[in-house]
């Protein structure tokens, strides 16, 4: 079968990531999509700069040539702006092409018009990368939560803003200084006031509110405050009081109507979402059947956003044919592409461990324990000893570095057999998940 041909409008941060991910993961993507996917061309302003990226694709300065190219099946709009992308997207749709866009401003302001045009032409418009970068939150809400009545959602949905607030809190850095870093890292919008004044988050919130509550896109109805007035002092005081300052987008449905607002917010540090730092984003969704669910991941950046662009491309490719084998496969991969990979036994797990020992408080106990661990090749990360008042025995808490579970099992058996250890050794695996 012929490969599916993709044209990119833009080869900047997101465009390059998209070309790279499609090329690096080509065979795995073909296993999922059922067809090979090939980027054939990209439109930019500066051809020399784009050619220096070394992608084996045609580079053009005329984006219209891509949307008019009969060879191209899918157009990815990754250039930003409003008027030009709107006319290009509408023209691509009119030419019968499927469209993916990362442009939240375009969807928030003109989505209603674009979706109507796509429906008329029978093509798909997908926009997962437009909200929360690489997090598949559109899919989660639209498909995964389809059974629920969604009551509210709250999200950290601008990576640049969260990166700035985190750096201010952790390192007391100046606002402007951190913003310059976010721009250099490719996180910020072409006009960074969109990030710091909350406009970008408001674009995204209006999209989330629409798919959560089934309402038309209405960006103008979002109350918007940015983070430009927040100082390092505010962040430090909030921290001392047990709160994190986060820039939140909140959409809530009640009998009275729908609320949509974006503003800086203090959140108790005990909340998971308060600990979402740096460029990471998170969206917490409260629904009636499942209760709260939380979606977390990189909110901006080249490959992270490309992950969402390419996922949309794959969805479109699966839909290109109406044959059932080309719809979303039940087990994610095409049925004939499932592979019998070996499932490892638990002894082969490699993990760090938390151990809690109940030990007699006398000389030599720790020496015995550490000798056993050393013999099994277990390296210690930290040790804590507690002896509550009036207790005969001490509690020893050990954190180890990563080691194979078979070695840890052997060490635990030997430690548990020591006469000075008075209770079962408590073992909990520790995962940094980094
Ligand atoms: P960049 O500025 O890095 O890239 C924009 C690309 O579009 C460049 O290749 C640029 O070419 C090209 N371009 C812009 N205007 C024109 C034009 N008139 N004609 C031809 N080519 C043009 O932007 P990003 O990749 O960061 O962002 C792209 C889109 O993705 C935006 O809508 C943004 O909001 C969205 N987005 C960005 C994320 C991120 O992490 N950066 C995350 C999620 C969404 P040249 O370089 O030659 O000027
Ligand atoms: N400028 C945006 C952000 C890019 O920082 O979140 C991702 O949409």
PDB file of N, CA and C and ligand atoms in Angstrom, residues 14 102 104 129-134 156-163 182 186-192 194-195 200-201 204 279 281 298-301 305, ligand 2:
ATOM      1  N   UNK A  14       7.898  22.826  16.821  1.00  0.00           N
ATOM      2  CA  UNK A  14       6.966  21.698  16.723  1.00  0.00           C
ATOM      3  C   UNK A  14       7.125  20.963  15.390  1.00  0.00           C
ATOM      4  N   UNK A 102      -1.595  22.541  15.783  1.00  0.00           N
ATOM      5  CA  UNK A 102      -1.143  22.742  17.163  1.00  0.00           C
ATOM      6  C   UNK A 102      -1.546  24.125  17.646  1.00  0.00           C
ATOM      7  N   UNK A 104      -3.665  26.669  19.129  1.00  0.00           N
ATOM      8  CA  UNK A 104      -4.839  26.833  20.015  1.00  0.00           C
ATOM      9  C   UNK A 104      -5.560  28.144  19.764  1.00  0.00           C
ATOM     10  N   UNK A 129      -2.393  18.525  19.896  1.00  0.00           N
ATOM     11  CA  UNK A 129      -1.226  19.289  20.364  1.00  0.00           C
ATOM     12  C   UNK A 129      -1.569  20.711  20.791  1.00  0.00           C
ATOM     13  N   UNK A 130      -2.782  21.170  20.506  1.00  0.00           N
ATOM     14  CA  UNK A 130      -3.120  22.552  20.836  1.00  0.00           C
ATOM     15  C   UNK A 130      -3.327  22.754  22.337  1.00  0.00           C
ATOM     16  N   UNK A 131      -3.587  21.676  23.081  1.00  0.00           N
ATOM     17  CA  UNK A 131      -3.859  21.824  24.522  1.00  0.00           C
ATOM     18  C   UNK A 131      -2.894  20.951  25.323  1.00  0.00           C
ATOM     19  N   UNK A 132      -2.147  21.599  26.219  1.00  0.00           N
ATOM     20  CA  UNK A 132      -1.265  20.882  27.161  1.00  0.00           C
ATOM     21  C   UNK A 132      -0.195  20.038  26.454  1.00  0.00           C
ATOM     22  N   UNK A 133       0.331  20.565  25.353  1.00  0.00           N
ATOM     23  CA  UNK A 133       1.497  19.961  24.682  1.00  0.00           C
ATOM     24  C   UNK A 133       1.330  18.487  24.405  1.00  0.00           C
ATOM     25  N   UNK A 134       2.168  17.666  25.045  1.00  0.00           N
ATOM     26  CA  UNK A 134       2.184  16.236  24.743  1.00  0.00           C
ATOM     27  C   UNK A 134       1.141  15.417  25.491  1.00  0.00           C
ATOM     28  N   UNK A 156      -3.058  23.291  34.918  1.00  0.00           N
ATOM     29  CA  UNK A 156      -1.868  24.091  34.628  1.00  0.00           C
ATOM     30  C   UNK A 156      -1.632  23.837  33.151  1.00  0.00           C
ATOM     31  N   UNK A 157      -1.968  24.809  32.305  1.00  0.00           N
ATOM     32  CA  UNK A 157      -2.016  24.521  30.867  1.00  0.00           C
ATOM     33  C   UNK A 157      -1.122  25.466  30.066  1.00  0.00           C
ATOM     34  N   UNK A 158      -0.200  26.117  30.755  1.00  0.00           N
ATOM     35  CA  UNK A 158       0.816  26.871  30.017  1.00  0.00           C
ATOM     36  C   UNK A 158       2.181  26.509  30.587  1.00  0.00           C
ATOM     37  N   UNK A 159       2.998  25.871  29.768  1.00  0.00           N
ATOM     38  CA  UNK A 159       4.302  25.387  30.220  1.00  0.00           C
ATOM     39  C   UNK A 159       5.245  26.519  30.565  1.00  0.00           C
ATOM     40  N   UNK A 160       5.216  27.571  29.758  1.00  0.00           N
ATOM     41  CA  UNK A 160       6.121  28.711  29.993  1.00  0.00           C
ATOM     42  C   UNK A 160       5.836  29.332  31.355  1.00  0.00           C
ATOM     43  N   UNK A 161       4.573  29.586  31.647  1.00  0.00           N
ATOM     44  CA  UNK A 161       4.194  30.208  32.915  1.00  0.00           C
ATOM     45  C   UNK A 161       4.585  29.342  34.097  1.00  0.00           C
ATOM     46  N   UNK A 162       4.355  28.038  33.977  1.00  0.00           N
ATOM     47  CA  UNK A 162       4.688  27.147  35.094  1.00  0.00           C
ATOM     48  C   UNK A 162       6.201  27.049  35.283  1.00  0.00           C
ATOM     49  N   UNK A 163       6.922  27.077  34.176  1.00  0.00           N
ATOM     50  CA  UNK A 163       8.383  27.060  34.226  1.00  0.00           C
ATOM     51  C   UNK A 163       8.893  28.314  34.956  1.00  0.00           C
ATOM     52  N   UNK A 182      12.845  30.298  28.782  1.00  0.00           N
ATOM     53  CA  UNK A 182      11.696  29.578  28.208  1.00  0.00           C
ATOM     54  C   UNK A 182      11.635  29.820  26.699  1.00  0.00           C
ATOM     55  N   UNK A 186      12.269  27.033  23.414  1.00  0.00           N
ATOM     56  CA  UNK A 186      11.198  26.797  22.432  1.00  0.00           C
ATOM     57  C   UNK A 186       9.831  26.618  23.069  1.00  0.00           C
ATOM     58  N   UNK A 187       9.683  26.968  24.363  1.00  0.00           N
ATOM     59  CA  UNK A 187       8.395  26.771  25.036  1.00  0.00           C
ATOM     60  C   UNK A 187       7.423  27.915  24.740  1.00  0.00           C
ATOM     61  N   UNK A 188       7.976  29.138  24.629  1.00  0.00           N
ATOM     62  CA  UNK A 188       7.109  30.323  24.608  1.00  0.00           C
ATOM     63  C   UNK A 188       6.480  30.534  23.234  1.00  0.00           C
ATOM     64  N   UNK A 189       5.374  31.270  23.230  1.00  0.00           N
ATOM     65  CA  UNK A 189       4.734  31.663  21.968  1.00  0.00           C
ATOM     66  C   UNK A 189       5.601  32.705  21.266  1.00  0.00           C
ATOM     67  N   UNK A 190       5.338  32.895  19.954  1.00  0.00           N
ATOM     68  CA  UNK A 190       6.084  33.906  19.190  1.00  0.00           C
ATOM     69  C   UNK A 190       5.966  35.260  19.908  1.00  0.00           C
ATOM     70  N   UNK A 191       4.783  35.563  20.425  1.00  0.00           N
ATOM     71  CA  UNK A 191       4.600  36.750  21.268  1.00  0.00           C
ATOM     72  C   UNK A 191       4.419  36.235  22.703  1.00  0.00           C
ATOM     73  N   UNK A 192       5.468  36.337  23.554  1.00  0.00           N
ATOM     74  CA  UNK A 192       5.394  35.697  24.878  1.00  0.00           C
ATOM     75  C   UNK A 192       4.397  36.342  25.835  1.00  0.00           C
ATOM     76  N   UNK A 194       1.419  36.322  25.278  1.00  0.00           N
ATOM     77  CA  UNK A 194       0.342  35.323  25.260  1.00  0.00           C
ATOM     78  C   UNK A 194       0.507  34.348  26.427  1.00  0.00           C
ATOM     79  N   UNK A 195       1.761  34.002  26.739  1.00  0.00           N
ATOM     80  CA  UNK A 195       2.025  33.078  27.848  1.00  0.00           C
ATOM     81  C   UNK A 195       1.850  33.786  29.192  1.00  0.00           C
ATOM     82  N   UNK A 200      -2.726  32.527  26.195  1.00  0.00           N
ATOM     83  CA  UNK A 200      -2.542  31.160  25.690  1.00  0.00           C
ATOM     84  C   UNK A 200      -3.348  30.161  26.538  1.00  0.00           C
ATOM     85  N   UNK A 201      -3.281  30.339  27.862  1.00  0.00           N
ATOM     86  CA  UNK A 201      -4.044  29.430  28.739  1.00  0.00           C
ATOM     87  C   UNK A 201      -5.543  29.601  28.504  1.00  0.00           C
ATOM     88  N   UNK A 204      -6.593  27.702  25.486  1.00  0.00           N
ATOM     89  CA  UNK A 204      -6.678  26.258  25.768  1.00  0.00           C
ATOM     90  C   UNK A 204      -7.901  25.950  26.641  1.00  0.00           C
ATOM     91  N   UNK A 279       8.185  22.864  33.072  1.00  0.00           N
ATOM     92  CA  UNK A 279       7.366  22.960  31.851  1.00  0.00           C
ATOM     93  C   UNK A 279       6.217  21.942  31.864  1.00  0.00           C
ATOM     94  N   UNK A 281       2.728  20.185  32.582  1.00  0.00           N
ATOM     95  CA  UNK A 281       1.330  20.609  32.711  1.00  0.00           C
ATOM     96  C   UNK A 281       0.554  19.495  33.393  1.00  0.00           C
ATOM     97  N   UNK A 298       4.532  16.739  29.722  1.00  0.00           N
ATOM     98  CA  UNK A 298       5.204  17.948  29.213  1.00  0.00           C
ATOM     99  C   UNK A 298       4.190  18.820  28.475  1.00  0.00           C
ATOM    100  N   UNK A 299       4.125  20.094  28.866  1.00  0.00           N
ATOM    101  CA  UNK A 299       3.139  20.998  28.294  1.00  0.00           C
ATOM    102  C   UNK A 299       3.635  21.773  27.090  1.00  0.00           C
ATOM    103  N   UNK A 300       4.902  21.665  26.789  1.00  0.00           N
ATOM    104  CA  UNK A 300       5.470  22.365  25.632  1.00  0.00           C
ATOM    105  C   UNK A 300       6.795  21.697  25.301  1.00  0.00           C
ATOM    106  N   UNK A 301       7.361  22.089  24.156  1.00  0.00           N
ATOM    107  CA  UNK A 301       8.651  21.523  23.747  1.00  0.00           C
ATOM    108  C   UNK A 301       8.503  20.732  22.457  1.00  0.00           C
ATOM    109  N   UNK A 305       5.499  17.913  22.084  1.00  0.00           N
ATOM    110  CA  UNK A 305       4.333  18.362  21.317  1.00  0.00           C
ATOM    111  C   UNK A 305       4.181  17.520  20.056  1.00  0.00           C
TER     112      UNK A 305
HETATM  113  N1  LIG B   2       3.648  28.504  24.767  1.00  0.00           N
HETATM  114  C1  LIG B   2       2.925  27.355  25.117  1.00  0.00           C
HETATM  115  C2  LIG B   2       3.240  26.969  26.545  1.00  0.00           C
HETATM  116  C3  LIG B   2       3.282  26.225  24.195  1.00  0.00           C
HETATM  117  O1  LIG B   2       4.243  27.447  27.073  1.00  0.00           O
HETATM  118  O2  LIG B   2       2.481  26.217  27.145  1.00  0.00           O
HETATM  119  C4  LIG B   2       2.440  24.984  24.415  1.00  0.00           C
HETATM  120  O3  LIG B   2       1.117  25.199  24.057  1.00  0.00           O
END
